PDB file of C-alpha atoms in Angstrom:
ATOM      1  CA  UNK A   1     123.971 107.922 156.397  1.00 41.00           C
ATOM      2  CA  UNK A   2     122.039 108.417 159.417  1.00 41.00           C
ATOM      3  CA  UNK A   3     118.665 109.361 158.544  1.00 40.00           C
ATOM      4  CA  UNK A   4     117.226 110.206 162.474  1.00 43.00           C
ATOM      5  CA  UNK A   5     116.779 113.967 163.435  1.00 41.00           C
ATOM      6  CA  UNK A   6     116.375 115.107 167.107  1.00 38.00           C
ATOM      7  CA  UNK A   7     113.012 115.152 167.054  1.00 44.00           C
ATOM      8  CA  UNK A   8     109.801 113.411 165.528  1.00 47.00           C
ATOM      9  CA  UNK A   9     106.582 114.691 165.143  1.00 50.00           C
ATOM     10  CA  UNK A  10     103.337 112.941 163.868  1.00 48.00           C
ATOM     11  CA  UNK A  11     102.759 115.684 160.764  1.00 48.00           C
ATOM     12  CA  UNK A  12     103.606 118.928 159.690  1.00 49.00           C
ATOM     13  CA  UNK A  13     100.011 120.890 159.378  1.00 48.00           C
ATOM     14  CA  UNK A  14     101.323 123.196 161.742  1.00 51.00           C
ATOM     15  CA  UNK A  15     102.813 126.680 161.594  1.00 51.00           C
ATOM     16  CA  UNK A  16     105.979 125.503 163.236  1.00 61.00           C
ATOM     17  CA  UNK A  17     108.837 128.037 162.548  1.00 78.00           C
ATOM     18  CA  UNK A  18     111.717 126.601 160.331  1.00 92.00           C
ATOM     19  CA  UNK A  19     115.056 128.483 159.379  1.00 93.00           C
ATOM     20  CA  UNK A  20     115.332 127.400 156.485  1.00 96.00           C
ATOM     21  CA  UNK A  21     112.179 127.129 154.908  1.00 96.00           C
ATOM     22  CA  UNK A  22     110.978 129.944 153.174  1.00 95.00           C
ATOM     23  CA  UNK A  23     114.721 130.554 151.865  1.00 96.00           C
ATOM     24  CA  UNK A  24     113.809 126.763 150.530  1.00 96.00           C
ATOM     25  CA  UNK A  25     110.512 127.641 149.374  1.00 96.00           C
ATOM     26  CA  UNK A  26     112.399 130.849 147.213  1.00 96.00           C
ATOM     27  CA  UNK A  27     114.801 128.272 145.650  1.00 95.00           C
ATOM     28  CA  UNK A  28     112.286 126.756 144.382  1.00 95.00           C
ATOM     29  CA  UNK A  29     109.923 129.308 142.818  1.00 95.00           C
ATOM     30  CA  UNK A  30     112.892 130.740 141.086  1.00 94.00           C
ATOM     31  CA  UNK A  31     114.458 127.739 139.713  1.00 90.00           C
ATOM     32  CA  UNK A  32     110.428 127.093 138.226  1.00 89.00           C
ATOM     33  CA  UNK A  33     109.955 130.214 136.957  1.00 89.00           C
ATOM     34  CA  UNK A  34     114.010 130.753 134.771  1.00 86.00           C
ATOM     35  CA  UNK A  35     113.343 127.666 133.836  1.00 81.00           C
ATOM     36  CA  UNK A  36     110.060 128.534 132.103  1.00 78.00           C
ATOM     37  CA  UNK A  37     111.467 132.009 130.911  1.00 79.00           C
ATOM     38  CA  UNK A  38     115.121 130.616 129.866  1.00 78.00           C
ATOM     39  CA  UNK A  39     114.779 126.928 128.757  1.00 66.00           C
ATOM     40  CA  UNK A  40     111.588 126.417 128.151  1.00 62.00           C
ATOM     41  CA  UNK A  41     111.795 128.100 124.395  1.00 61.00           C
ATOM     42  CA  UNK A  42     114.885 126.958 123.137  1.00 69.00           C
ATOM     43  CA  UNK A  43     115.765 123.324 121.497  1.00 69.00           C
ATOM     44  CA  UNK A  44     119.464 122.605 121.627  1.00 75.00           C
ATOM     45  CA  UNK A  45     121.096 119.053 120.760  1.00 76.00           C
ATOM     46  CA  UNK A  46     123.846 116.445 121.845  1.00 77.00           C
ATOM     47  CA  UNK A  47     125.854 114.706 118.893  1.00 85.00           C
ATOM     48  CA  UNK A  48     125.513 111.117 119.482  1.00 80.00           C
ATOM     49  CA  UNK A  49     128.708 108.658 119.022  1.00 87.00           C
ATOM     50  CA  UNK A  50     127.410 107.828 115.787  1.00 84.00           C
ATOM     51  CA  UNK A  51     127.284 111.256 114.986  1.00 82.00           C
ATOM     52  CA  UNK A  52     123.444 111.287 114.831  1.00 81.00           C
ATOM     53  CA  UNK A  53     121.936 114.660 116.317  1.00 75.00           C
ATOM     54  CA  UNK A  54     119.830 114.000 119.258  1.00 70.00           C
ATOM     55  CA  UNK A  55     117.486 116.919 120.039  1.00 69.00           C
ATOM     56  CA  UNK A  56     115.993 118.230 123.669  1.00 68.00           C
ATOM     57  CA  UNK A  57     114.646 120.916 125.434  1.00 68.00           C
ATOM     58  CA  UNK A  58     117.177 122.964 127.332  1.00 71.00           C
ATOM     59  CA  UNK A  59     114.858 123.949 130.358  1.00 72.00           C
ATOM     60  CA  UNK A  60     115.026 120.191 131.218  1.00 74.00           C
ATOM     61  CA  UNK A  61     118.764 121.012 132.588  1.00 76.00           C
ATOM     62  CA  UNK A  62     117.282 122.863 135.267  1.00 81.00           C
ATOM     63  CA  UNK A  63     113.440 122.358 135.568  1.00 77.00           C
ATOM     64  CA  UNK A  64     114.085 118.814 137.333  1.00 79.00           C
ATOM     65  CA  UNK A  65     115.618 120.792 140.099  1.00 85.00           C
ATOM     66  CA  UNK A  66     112.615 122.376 140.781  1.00 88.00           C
ATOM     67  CA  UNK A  67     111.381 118.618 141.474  1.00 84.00           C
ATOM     68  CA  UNK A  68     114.395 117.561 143.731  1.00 90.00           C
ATOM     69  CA  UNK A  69     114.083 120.766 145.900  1.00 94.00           C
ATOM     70  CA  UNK A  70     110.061 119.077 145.889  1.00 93.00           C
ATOM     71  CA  UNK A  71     111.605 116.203 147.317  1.00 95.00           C
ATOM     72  CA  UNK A  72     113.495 117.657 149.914  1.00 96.00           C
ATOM     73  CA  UNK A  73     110.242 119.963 151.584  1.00 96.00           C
ATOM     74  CA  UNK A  74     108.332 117.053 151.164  1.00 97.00           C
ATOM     75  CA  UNK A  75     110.393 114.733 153.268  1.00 97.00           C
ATOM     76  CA  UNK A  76     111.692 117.392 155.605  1.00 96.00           C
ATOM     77  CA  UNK A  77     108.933 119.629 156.444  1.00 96.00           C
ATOM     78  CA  UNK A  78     105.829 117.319 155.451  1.00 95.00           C
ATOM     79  CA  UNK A  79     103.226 117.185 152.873  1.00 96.00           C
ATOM     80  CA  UNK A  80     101.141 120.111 153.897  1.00 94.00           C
ATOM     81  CA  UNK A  81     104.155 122.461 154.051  1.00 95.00           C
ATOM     82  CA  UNK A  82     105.088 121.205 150.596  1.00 96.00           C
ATOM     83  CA  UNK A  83     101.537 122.092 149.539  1.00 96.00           C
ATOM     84  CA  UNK A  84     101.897 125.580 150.590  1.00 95.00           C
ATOM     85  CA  UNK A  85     105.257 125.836 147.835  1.00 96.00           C
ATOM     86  CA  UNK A  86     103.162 124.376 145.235  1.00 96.00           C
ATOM     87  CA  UNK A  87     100.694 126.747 144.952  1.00 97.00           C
ATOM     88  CA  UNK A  88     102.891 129.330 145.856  1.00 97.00           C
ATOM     89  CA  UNK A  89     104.689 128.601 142.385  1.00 95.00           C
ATOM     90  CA  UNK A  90     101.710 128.070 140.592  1.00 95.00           C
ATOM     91  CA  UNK A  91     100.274 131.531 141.520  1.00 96.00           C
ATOM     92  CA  UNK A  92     103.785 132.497 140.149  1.00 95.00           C
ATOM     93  CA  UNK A  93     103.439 130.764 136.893  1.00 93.00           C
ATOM     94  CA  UNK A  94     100.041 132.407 136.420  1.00 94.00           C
ATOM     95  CA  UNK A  95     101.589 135.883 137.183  1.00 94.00           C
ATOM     96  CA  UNK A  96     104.922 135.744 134.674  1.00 91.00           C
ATOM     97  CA  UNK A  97     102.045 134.192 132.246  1.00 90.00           C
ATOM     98  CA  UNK A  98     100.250 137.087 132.560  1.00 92.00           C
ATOM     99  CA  UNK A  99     102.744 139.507 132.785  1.00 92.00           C
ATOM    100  CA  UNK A 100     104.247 137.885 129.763  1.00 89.00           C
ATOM    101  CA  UNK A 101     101.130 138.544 127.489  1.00 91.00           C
ATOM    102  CA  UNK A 102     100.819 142.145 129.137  1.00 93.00           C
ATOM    103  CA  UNK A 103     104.455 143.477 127.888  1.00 91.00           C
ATOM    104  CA  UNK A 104     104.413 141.677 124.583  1.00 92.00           C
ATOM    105  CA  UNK A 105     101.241 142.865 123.432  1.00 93.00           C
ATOM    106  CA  UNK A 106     102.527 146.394 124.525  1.00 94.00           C
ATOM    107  CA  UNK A 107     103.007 148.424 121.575  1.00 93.00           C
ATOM    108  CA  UNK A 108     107.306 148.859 120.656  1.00 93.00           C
ATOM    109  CA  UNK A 109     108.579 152.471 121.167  1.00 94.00           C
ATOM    110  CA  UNK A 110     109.548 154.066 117.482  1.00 93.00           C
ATOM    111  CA  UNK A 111     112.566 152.869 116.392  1.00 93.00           C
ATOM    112  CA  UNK A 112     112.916 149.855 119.047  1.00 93.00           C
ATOM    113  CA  UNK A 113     113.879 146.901 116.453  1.00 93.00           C
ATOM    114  CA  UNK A 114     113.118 144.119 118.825  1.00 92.00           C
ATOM    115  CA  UNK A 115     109.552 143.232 119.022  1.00 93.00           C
ATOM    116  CA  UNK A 116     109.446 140.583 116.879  1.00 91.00           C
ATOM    117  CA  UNK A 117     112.358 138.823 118.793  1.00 87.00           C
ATOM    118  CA  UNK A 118     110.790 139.699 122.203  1.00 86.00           C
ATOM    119  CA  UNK A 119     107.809 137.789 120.386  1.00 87.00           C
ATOM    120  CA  UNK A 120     109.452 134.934 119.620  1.00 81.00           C
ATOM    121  CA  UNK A 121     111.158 134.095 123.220  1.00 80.00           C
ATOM    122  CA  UNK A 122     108.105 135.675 125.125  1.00 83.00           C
ATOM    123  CA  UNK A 123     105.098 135.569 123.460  1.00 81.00           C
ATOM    124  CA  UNK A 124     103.993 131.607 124.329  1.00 75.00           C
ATOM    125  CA  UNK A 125     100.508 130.564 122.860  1.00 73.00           C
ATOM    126  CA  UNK A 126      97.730 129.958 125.469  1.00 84.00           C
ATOM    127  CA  UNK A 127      98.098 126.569 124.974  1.00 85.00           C
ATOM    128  CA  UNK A 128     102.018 126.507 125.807  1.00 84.00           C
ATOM    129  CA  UNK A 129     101.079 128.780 128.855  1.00 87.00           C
ATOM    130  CA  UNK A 130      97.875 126.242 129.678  1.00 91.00           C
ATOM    131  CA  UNK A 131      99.667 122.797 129.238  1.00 90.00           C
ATOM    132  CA  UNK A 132     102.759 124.574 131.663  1.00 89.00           C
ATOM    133  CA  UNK A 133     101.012 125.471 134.082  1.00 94.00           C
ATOM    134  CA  UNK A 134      98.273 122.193 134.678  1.00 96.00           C
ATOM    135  CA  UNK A 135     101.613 119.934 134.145  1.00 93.00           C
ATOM    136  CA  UNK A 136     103.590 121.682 136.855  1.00 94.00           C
ATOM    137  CA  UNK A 137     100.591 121.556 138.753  1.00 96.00           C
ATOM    138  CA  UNK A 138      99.541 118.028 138.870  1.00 97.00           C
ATOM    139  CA  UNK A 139     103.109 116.887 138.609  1.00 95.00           C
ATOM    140  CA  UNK A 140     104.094 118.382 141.570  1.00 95.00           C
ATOM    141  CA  UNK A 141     100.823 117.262 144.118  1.00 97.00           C
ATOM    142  CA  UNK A 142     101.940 113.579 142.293  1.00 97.00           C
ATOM    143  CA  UNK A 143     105.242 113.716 143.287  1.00 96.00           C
ATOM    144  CA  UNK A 144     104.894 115.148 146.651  1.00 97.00           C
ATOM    145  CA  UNK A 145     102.022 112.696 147.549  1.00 98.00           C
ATOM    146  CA  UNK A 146     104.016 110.076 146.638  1.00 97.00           C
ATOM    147  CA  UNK A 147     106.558 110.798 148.367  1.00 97.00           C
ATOM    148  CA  UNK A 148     104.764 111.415 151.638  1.00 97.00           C
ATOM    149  CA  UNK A 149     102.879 108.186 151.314  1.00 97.00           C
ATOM    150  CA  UNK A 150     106.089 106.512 150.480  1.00 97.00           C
ATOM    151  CA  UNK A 151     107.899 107.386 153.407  1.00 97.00           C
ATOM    152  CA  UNK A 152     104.728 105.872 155.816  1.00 96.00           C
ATOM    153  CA  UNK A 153     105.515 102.902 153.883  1.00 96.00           C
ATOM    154  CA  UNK A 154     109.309 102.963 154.260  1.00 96.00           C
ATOM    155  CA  UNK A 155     109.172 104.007 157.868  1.00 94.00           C
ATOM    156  CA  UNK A 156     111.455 106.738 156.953  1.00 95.00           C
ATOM    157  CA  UNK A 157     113.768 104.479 155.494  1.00 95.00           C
ATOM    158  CA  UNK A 158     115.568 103.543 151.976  1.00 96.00           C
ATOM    159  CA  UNK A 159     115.085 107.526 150.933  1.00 97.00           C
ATOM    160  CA  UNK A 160     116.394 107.079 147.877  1.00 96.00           C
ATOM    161  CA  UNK A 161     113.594 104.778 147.239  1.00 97.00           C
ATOM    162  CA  UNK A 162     110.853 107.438 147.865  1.00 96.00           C
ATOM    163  CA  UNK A 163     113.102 110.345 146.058  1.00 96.00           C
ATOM    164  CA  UNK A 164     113.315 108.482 142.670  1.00 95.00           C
ATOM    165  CA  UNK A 165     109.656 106.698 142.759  1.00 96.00           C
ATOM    166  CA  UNK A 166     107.944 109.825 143.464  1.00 96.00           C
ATOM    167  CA  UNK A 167     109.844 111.302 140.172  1.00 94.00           C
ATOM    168  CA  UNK A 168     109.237 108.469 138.124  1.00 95.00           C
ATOM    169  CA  UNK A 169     105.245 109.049 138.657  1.00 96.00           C
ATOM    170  CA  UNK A 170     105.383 113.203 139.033  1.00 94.00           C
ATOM    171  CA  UNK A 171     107.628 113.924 136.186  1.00 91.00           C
ATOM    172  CA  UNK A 172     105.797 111.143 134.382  1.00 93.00           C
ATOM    173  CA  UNK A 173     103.126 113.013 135.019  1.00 95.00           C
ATOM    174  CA  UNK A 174     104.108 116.331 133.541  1.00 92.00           C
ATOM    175  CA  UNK A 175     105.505 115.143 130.605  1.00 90.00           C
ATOM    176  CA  UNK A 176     102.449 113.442 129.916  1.00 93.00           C
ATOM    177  CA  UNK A 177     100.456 116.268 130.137  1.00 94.00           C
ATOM    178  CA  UNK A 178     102.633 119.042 128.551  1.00 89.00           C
ATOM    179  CA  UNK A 179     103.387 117.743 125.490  1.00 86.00           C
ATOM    180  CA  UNK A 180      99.912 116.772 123.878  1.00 90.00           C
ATOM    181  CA  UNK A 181      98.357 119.334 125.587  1.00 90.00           C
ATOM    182  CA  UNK A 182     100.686 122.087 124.224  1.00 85.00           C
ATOM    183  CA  UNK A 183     101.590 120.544 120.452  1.00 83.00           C
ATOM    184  CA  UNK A 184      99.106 117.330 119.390  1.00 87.00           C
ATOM    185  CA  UNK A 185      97.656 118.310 116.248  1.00 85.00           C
ATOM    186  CA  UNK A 186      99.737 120.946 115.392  1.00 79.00           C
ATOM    187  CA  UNK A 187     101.756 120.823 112.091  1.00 73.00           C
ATOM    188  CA  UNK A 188     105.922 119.310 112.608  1.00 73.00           C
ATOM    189  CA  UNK A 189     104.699 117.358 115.469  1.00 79.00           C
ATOM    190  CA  UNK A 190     103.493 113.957 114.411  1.00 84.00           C
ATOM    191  CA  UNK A 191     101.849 111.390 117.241  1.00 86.00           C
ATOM    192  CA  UNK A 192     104.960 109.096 117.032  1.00 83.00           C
ATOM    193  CA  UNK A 193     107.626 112.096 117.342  1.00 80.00           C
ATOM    194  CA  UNK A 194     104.963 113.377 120.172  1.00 84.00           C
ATOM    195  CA  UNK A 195     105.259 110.126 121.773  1.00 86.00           C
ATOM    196  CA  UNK A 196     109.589 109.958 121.618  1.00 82.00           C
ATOM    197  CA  UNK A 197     109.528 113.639 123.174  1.00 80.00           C
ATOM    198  CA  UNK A 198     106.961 112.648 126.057  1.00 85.00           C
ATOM    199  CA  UNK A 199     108.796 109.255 126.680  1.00 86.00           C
ATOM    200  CA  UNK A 200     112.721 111.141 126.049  1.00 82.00           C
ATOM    201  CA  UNK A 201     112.028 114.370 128.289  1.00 82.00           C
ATOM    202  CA  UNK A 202     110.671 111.149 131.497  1.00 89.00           C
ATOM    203  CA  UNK A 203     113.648 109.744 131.444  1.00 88.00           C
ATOM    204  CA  UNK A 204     115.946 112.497 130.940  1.00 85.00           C
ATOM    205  CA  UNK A 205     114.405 114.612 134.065  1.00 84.00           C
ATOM    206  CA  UNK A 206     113.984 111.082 136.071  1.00 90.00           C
ATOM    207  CA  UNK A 207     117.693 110.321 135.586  1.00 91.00           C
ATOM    208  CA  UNK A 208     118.600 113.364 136.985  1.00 88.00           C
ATOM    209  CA  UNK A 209     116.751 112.865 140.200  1.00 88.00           C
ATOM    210  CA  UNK A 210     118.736 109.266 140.429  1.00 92.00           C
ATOM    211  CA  UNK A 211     121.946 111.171 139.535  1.00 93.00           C
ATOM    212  CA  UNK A 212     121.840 113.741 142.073  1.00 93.00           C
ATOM    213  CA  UNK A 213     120.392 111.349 145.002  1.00 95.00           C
ATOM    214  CA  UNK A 214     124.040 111.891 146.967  1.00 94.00           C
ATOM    215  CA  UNK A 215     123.308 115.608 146.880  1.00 93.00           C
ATOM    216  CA  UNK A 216     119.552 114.974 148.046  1.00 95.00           C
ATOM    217  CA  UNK A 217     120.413 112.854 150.803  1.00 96.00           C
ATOM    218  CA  UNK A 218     123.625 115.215 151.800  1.00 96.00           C
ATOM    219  CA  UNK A 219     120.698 117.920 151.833  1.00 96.00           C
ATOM    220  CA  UNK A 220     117.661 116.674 153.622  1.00 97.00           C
ATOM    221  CA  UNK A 221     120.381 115.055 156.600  1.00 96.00           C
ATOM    222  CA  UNK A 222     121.628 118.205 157.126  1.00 96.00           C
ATOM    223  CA  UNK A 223     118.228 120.565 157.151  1.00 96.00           C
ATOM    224  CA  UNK A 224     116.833 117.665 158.977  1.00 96.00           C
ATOM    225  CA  UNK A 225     119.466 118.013 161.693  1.00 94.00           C
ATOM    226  CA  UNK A 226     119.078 121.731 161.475  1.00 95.00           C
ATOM    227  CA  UNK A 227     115.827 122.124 161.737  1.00 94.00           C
ATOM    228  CA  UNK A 228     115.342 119.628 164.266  1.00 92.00           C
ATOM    229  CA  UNK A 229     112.536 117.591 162.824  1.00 92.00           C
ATOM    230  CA  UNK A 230     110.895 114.862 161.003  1.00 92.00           C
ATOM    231  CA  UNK A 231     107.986 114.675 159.504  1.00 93.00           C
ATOM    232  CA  UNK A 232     105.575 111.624 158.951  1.00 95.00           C
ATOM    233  CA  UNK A 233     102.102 112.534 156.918  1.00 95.00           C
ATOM    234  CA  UNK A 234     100.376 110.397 159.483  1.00 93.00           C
ATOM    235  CA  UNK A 235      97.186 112.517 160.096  1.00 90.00           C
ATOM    236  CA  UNK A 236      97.727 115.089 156.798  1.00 93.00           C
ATOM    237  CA  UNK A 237      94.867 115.764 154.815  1.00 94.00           C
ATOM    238  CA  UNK A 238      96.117 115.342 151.283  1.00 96.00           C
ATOM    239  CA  UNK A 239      93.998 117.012 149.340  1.00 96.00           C
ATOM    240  CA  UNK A 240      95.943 119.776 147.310  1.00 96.00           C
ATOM    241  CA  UNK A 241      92.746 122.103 148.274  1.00 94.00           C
ATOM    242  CA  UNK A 242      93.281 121.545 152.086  1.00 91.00           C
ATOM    243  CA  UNK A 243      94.305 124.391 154.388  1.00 81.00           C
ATOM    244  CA  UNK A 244      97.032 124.086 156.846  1.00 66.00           C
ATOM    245  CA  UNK A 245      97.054 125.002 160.342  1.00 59.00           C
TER     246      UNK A 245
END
């Protein structure tokens, strides 16, 4: 696939107008924060062929899509842009978090009979909410960095190379910090199970960034083309505290 746009520009700090990016940018708060509310509570399982049940989280169906659409703002619009998403979603986190707590510990109307259910899908510990939202955090800035860096490296070639590396360390990344931060040392949750879960949930989410490369190439081509532009991090300052331009 051709991987030259119309027109190249040295970095993206800029407050160049794009078509496509805030609808982008909306993608991916959304798909971050139903994947928190939906998935992120409920175990579900695959029988195995030898009939074994294998267990997993069903928000990682989803949440690894918030990574991909990571991916494709990083490469298309530039680090700094991507930065501005990031924290976007994190503020987001932070408010359902919040909003979360607010509504639970609302007292029920009389005769309302589902509090305790609301509780149970709802009602995360600060730890859950904690380990959440410092993994999305740093996993994100890792992947996007990567990314960026990757693609100096790469001349702008071999995406898929840059795509799948910069999952393998940001979703690496996450996992690593979500699980022990939200469950070591509580009781059901033994180091070596801890360990499986950190090392299972990796692969799973990094597998579906290799699976769905076709799609992120068919996508960054086209918004590439689109938009008219392509971004190398040349002169970006990458700290995740940096303003843009």
């Amino acid at each position: 696939m051709n991987e030259q746009p119309t027109r190249i520009e040295g970095q993206a700090g800029g407050r160049a107008h794009f078509r496509y990016f805030d609808l982008i940018m909306a993608a991916f708060v959304a798909i971050l924060l139903l994947s928190n509310i939906i998935g992120a509570s409920k175990p579900s399982f695959v029988t195995l062929p030898g009939g074994q049940e294998w267990s997993f989280g069903a928000g990682v169906l989803f949440f690894p899509l918030s990574y991909i659409i990571g991916d494709v703002l990083t490469e298309v619009y530039g680090y700094a842009h991507a930065r501005r998403v990031i924290w976007t979603g994190f503020a987001a986190l932070i408010f359902m978090a919040f909003m979360a707590w607010v509504v639970v510990a609302l007292p029920p109307a009389q005769g309302w009979p589902h509090q305790g259910a609301y509780e149970a899908v709802f009602g995360n510990s600060w730890r859950i909410v904690l380990a959440s939202i410092t993994a999305f955090w740093a996993g994100e800035f890792a992947n996007s960095y990567v990314l960026a860096r990757m693609k100096l490296w790469t001349r702008g070639k071999l995406l898929w190379t840059r795509t799948i590396g910069s999952t393998v360390v940001g979703q690496g990344l996450d996992s690593l910090i979500f699980y022990p931060l939200a469950f070591y040392g509580l009781a059901g949750w033994p180091p070596e199970q801890l360990a499986q879960v950190v090392a299972s949930q990796w692969l799973i989410k990094t597998a579906w960034e290799a699976l769905l490369t076709p799609a992120t190439y068919v996508a960054v081509n086209w918004l590439k083309h689109r938009e008219g532009v392509e971004v190398f991090d040349t002169d970006t300052d990458f700290s995740p505290f940096a303003k843009s331009r």
